[in-house]
Amino acid sequence: MIAFPLQSSDGAFFCEKVRNCDEHRRVINTFEVAHKDGDGVVDYLKKRAIEDTIRGESTTYLVFDKYHQLCGFFTLKTCLLVFYNRDEQSHEISKDSDGIEIKISESAIELVNFARNAGITDYDDIAQYIAPTMMADFIVPVIEEIRKYVGVQNIVIYAIDEKLVNYYQNTYGFGFLDKEATDYVCENIKPYYDHGGQLMILRLPNE
């Protein structure tokens, strides 16, 4: 079982679940993004992250360096991917005896937020290490721990621009559903806060 604070493999960073306390509210207010496109991430962290974590809507984790500077954060929540079930030979949508189209689902964890803090003093020196460390040493281990108790087949993320699409695809191996499945998920399941984002998924290996 994972124990928090969770240390990175090189000991340079540690991760904690956000708490409703003065210390965390103070460090959250130091968070900045390098580009204005990320203002929504800042608003979420400062206005909703603690409350959503308390209510069980999602869970936010704060990532610090050894000097206790807030270097980044990520937010996780459960979700489902739902698709039409198509016949393997005809590729037509399968229907039940009443003529109702059959849908299938796959379990997933959504990586709701995944961001670095551009406000730390040595940001230029460590920025390149923060995101890979968060993914490899914190996000993946937390999800793997969840998979010990609950079925999770995919990690889902909504990339807000083409630069992030390329980053998630080339760095972590995220891919895409086909157009029909993407359209169905985005029309029926996609959260309001991900409006305009590109749905991407990372299929997790079988145990």
Coordinates of C-alpha atoms in Angstrom, one line a residue:
M1 CA 0.0 0.0 0.0
I2 CA 1.3 3.5 -0.9
A3 CA 2.2 5.7 2.1
F4 CA 2.1 9.5 1.8
P5 CA 4.2 11.6 1.4
L6 CA 5.3 9.6 -1.6
Q7 CA 9.0 10.1 -2.5
S8 CA 10.3 10.3 -6.1
S9 CA 12.9 7.7 -7.1
D10 CA 15.7 10.3 -7.0
G11 CA 14.5 11.8 -3.7
A12 CA 14.2 15.3 -5.2
F13 CA 10.4 15.5 -5.0
F14 CA 7.6 14.3 -2.9
C15 CA 3.8 14.1 -3.3
E16 CA 0.9 14.6 -0.9
K17 CA -2.8 14.5 -1.2
V18 CA -4.2 18.0 -0.9
R19 CA -5.6 18.8 2.5
N20 CA -7.9 21.5 3.9
C21 CA -5.2 23.2 5.9
D22 CA -3.5 26.6 6.1
E23 CA -0.2 25.2 4.8
H24 CA -1.7 23.8 1.6
R25 CA -4.0 26.8 1.0
R26 CA -0.9 29.0 1.3
V27 CA 1.3 27.0 -1.2
I28 CA -1.6 26.7 -3.6
N29 CA -1.7 30.5 -3.9
T30 CA 1.9 30.4 -5.2
F31 CA 0.9 28.4 -8.3
E32 CA 1.4 30.1 -11.7
V33 CA 1.4 28.9 -15.3
A34 CA 3.8 30.0 -18.0
H35 CA 1.0 30.7 -20.6
K36 CA -2.4 32.3 -20.2
D37 CA -4.0 29.3 -21.8
G38 CA -3.5 27.6 -18.5
D39 CA -5.4 30.0 -16.4
G40 CA -8.2 27.5 -16.0
V41 CA -5.8 25.1 -14.3
V42 CA -4.8 27.8 -11.8
D43 CA -8.4 28.7 -11.1
Y44 CA -9.2 25.0 -10.5
L45 CA -6.4 24.5 -8.0
K46 CA -7.1 27.6 -6.0
K47 CA -10.9 27.5 -6.0
R48 CA -12.0 23.9 -6.3
A49 CA -9.2 21.3 -5.7
I50 CA -9.6 21.1 -1.9
E51 CA -13.4 21.1 -2.0
D52 CA -13.6 18.5 -4.8
T53 CA -11.2 16.3 -2.9
I54 CA -13.3 16.6 0.3
R55 CA -16.5 15.7 -1.6
G56 CA -14.9 12.8 -3.5
E57 CA -15.6 14.4 -6.9
S58 CA -11.9 14.0 -7.7
T59 CA -8.6 13.9 -5.8
T60 CA -5.7 16.4 -6.2
Y61 CA -2.1 15.7 -5.3
L62 CA 0.5 18.3 -4.7
V63 CA 4.1 17.8 -5.7
F64 CA 6.9 19.5 -3.8
D65 CA 10.7 19.7 -4.1
K66 CA 13.0 19.1 -1.1
Y67 CA 12.7 22.8 -0.2
H68 CA 8.9 22.4 0.1
Q69 CA 8.2 24.5 -3.0
L70 CA 5.1 23.5 -4.8
C71 CA 6.4 22.3 -8.1
G72 CA 3.2 20.9 -9.7
F73 CA 0.0 19.1 -9.1
F74 CA -2.3 16.5 -10.7
T75 CA -5.9 15.5 -10.3
L76 CA -7.4 12.1 -10.7
K77 CA -11.0 10.8 -11.0
T78 CA -12.8 7.7 -12.2
C79 CA -14.6 7.7 -15.5
L80 CA -16.0 5.3 -18.2
L81 CA -15.4 5.1 -21.9
V82 CA -18.6 3.9 -23.7
F83 CA -18.8 2.7 -27.3
Y84 CA -21.1 1.1 -29.7
N85 CA -20.6 -2.7 -29.9
R86 CA -20.0 -3.6 -33.6
D87 CA -20.2 -7.0 -35.2
E88 CA -16.7 -8.2 -36.0
Q89 CA -17.6 -9.3 -39.5
S90 CA -20.3 -6.9 -40.7
H91 CA -19.1 -4.0 -38.5
E92 CA -22.7 -3.1 -38.0
I93 CA -23.8 -1.9 -34.6
S94 CA -25.1 -4.9 -32.6
K95 CA -28.7 -4.8 -31.3
D96 CA -30.5 -6.8 -28.7
S97 CA -33.7 -8.7 -29.3
D98 CA -35.8 -5.5 -28.9
G99 CA -33.7 -3.7 -31.5
I100 CA -31.9 -1.5 -29.1
E101 CA -28.3 -0.7 -30.0
I102 CA -25.8 -2.4 -27.7
K103 CA -23.1 -0.4 -26.0
I104 CA -20.0 -1.6 -24.2
S105 CA -17.8 0.2 -21.6
E106 CA -14.2 0.3 -20.5
S107 CA -13.1 1.5 -17.1
A108 CA -10.7 4.4 -16.8
I109 CA -9.0 7.0 -14.6
E110 CA -9.1 10.5 -15.9
L111 CA -6.0 12.6 -15.5
V112 CA -8.1 15.8 -15.0
N113 CA -5.2 18.2 -14.3
F114 CA -1.4 17.7 -14.8
A115 CA 0.5 21.0 -14.5
R116 CA 3.9 22.5 -13.4
N117 CA 4.3 25.6 -11.2
A118 CA 6.0 28.3 -13.2
G119 CA 6.2 30.4 -10.1
I120 CA 9.0 28.6 -8.3
T121 CA 12.4 30.3 -8.1
D122 CA 14.4 27.8 -10.0
Y123 CA 11.7 26.9 -12.6
D124 CA 14.0 27.1 -15.6
D125 CA 16.4 24.7 -14.1
I126 CA 14.0 21.9 -13.0
A127 CA 10.9 22.5 -15.3
Q128 CA 12.0 19.6 -17.6
Y129 CA 12.1 17.2 -14.7
I130 CA 8.8 18.0 -13.0
A131 CA 6.2 16.5 -15.4
P132 CA 8.1 13.2 -16.2
T133 CA 8.7 12.7 -12.4
M134 CA 5.0 13.3 -11.7
M135 CA 4.0 10.8 -14.3
A136 CA 6.5 8.1 -13.5
D137 CA 6.9 8.4 -9.8
F138 CA 3.5 9.6 -8.6
I139 CA 0.7 9.3 -11.2
V140 CA 1.5 5.8 -12.4
P141 CA 2.1 4.3 -8.9
V142 CA -1.1 5.8 -7.6
I143 CA -3.1 4.3 -10.5
E144 CA -1.3 1.0 -10.1
E145 CA -2.3 0.9 -6.5
I146 CA -5.9 1.6 -7.4
R147 CA -5.8 -1.3 -9.9
K148 CA -5.1 -3.7 -7.0
Y149 CA -8.6 -3.1 -5.8
V150 CA -10.6 -1.7 -8.8
G151 CA -10.6 -2.5 -12.5
V152 CA -8.9 0.2 -14.5
Q153 CA -8.2 -0.4 -18.2
N154 CA -7.2 3.1 -19.4
I155 CA -5.9 6.5 -18.4
V156 CA -7.8 9.3 -20.1
I157 CA -6.7 12.9 -20.7
Y158 CA -8.2 15.8 -22.6
A159 CA -5.3 17.8 -24.2
I160 CA -6.2 21.5 -24.6
D161 CA -4.0 22.2 -27.6
E162 CA -1.9 20.6 -30.4
K163 CA 1.3 21.1 -28.5
L164 CA 0.0 19.0 -25.6
V165 CA -1.5 16.4 -27.9
N166 CA 2.0 15.8 -29.4
Y167 CA 3.6 15.9 -26.0
Y168 CA 1.3 13.2 -24.5
Q169 CA 1.6 11.1 -27.6
N170 CA 5.3 11.2 -28.0
T171 CA 6.4 11.3 -24.3
Y172 CA 3.9 8.9 -22.7
G173 CA 2.4 6.9 -25.5
F174 CA -1.2 8.3 -25.3
G175 CA -3.3 7.6 -28.4
F176 CA -6.7 8.1 -29.8
L177 CA -10.0 6.3 -30.2
D178 CA -11.5 6.0 -33.6
K179 CA -13.7 9.0 -34.7
E180 CA -17.0 7.3 -33.9
A181 CA -16.0 6.3 -30.4
T182 CA -14.4 9.7 -29.8
D183 CA -17.5 11.5 -31.0
Y184 CA -19.8 9.4 -28.8
V185 CA -17.7 9.9 -25.7
C186 CA -17.4 13.6 -26.2
E187 CA -21.1 14.0 -26.9
N188 CA -22.3 12.0 -24.0
I189 CA -19.7 11.6 -21.3
K190 CA -17.0 14.3 -21.7
P191 CA -17.0 16.6 -18.7
Y192 CA -18.0 20.3 -19.1
Y193 CA -14.6 21.5 -17.9
D194 CA -12.8 19.7 -20.7
H195 CA -14.7 21.5 -23.4
G196 CA -12.5 22.0 -26.4
G197 CA -9.9 19.4 -25.3
Q198 CA -8.8 16.4 -27.5
L199 CA -9.7 13.1 -26.0
M200 CA -6.6 10.8 -25.6
I201 CA -6.2 7.5 -23.9
L202 CA -3.4 5.3 -22.6
R203 CA -4.3 1.6 -22.5
L204 CA -2.9 0.0 -19.4
P205 CA -1.2 -3.5 -19.8
N206 CA -3.0 -6.6 -18.5
E207 CA -1.8 -7.7 -15.1

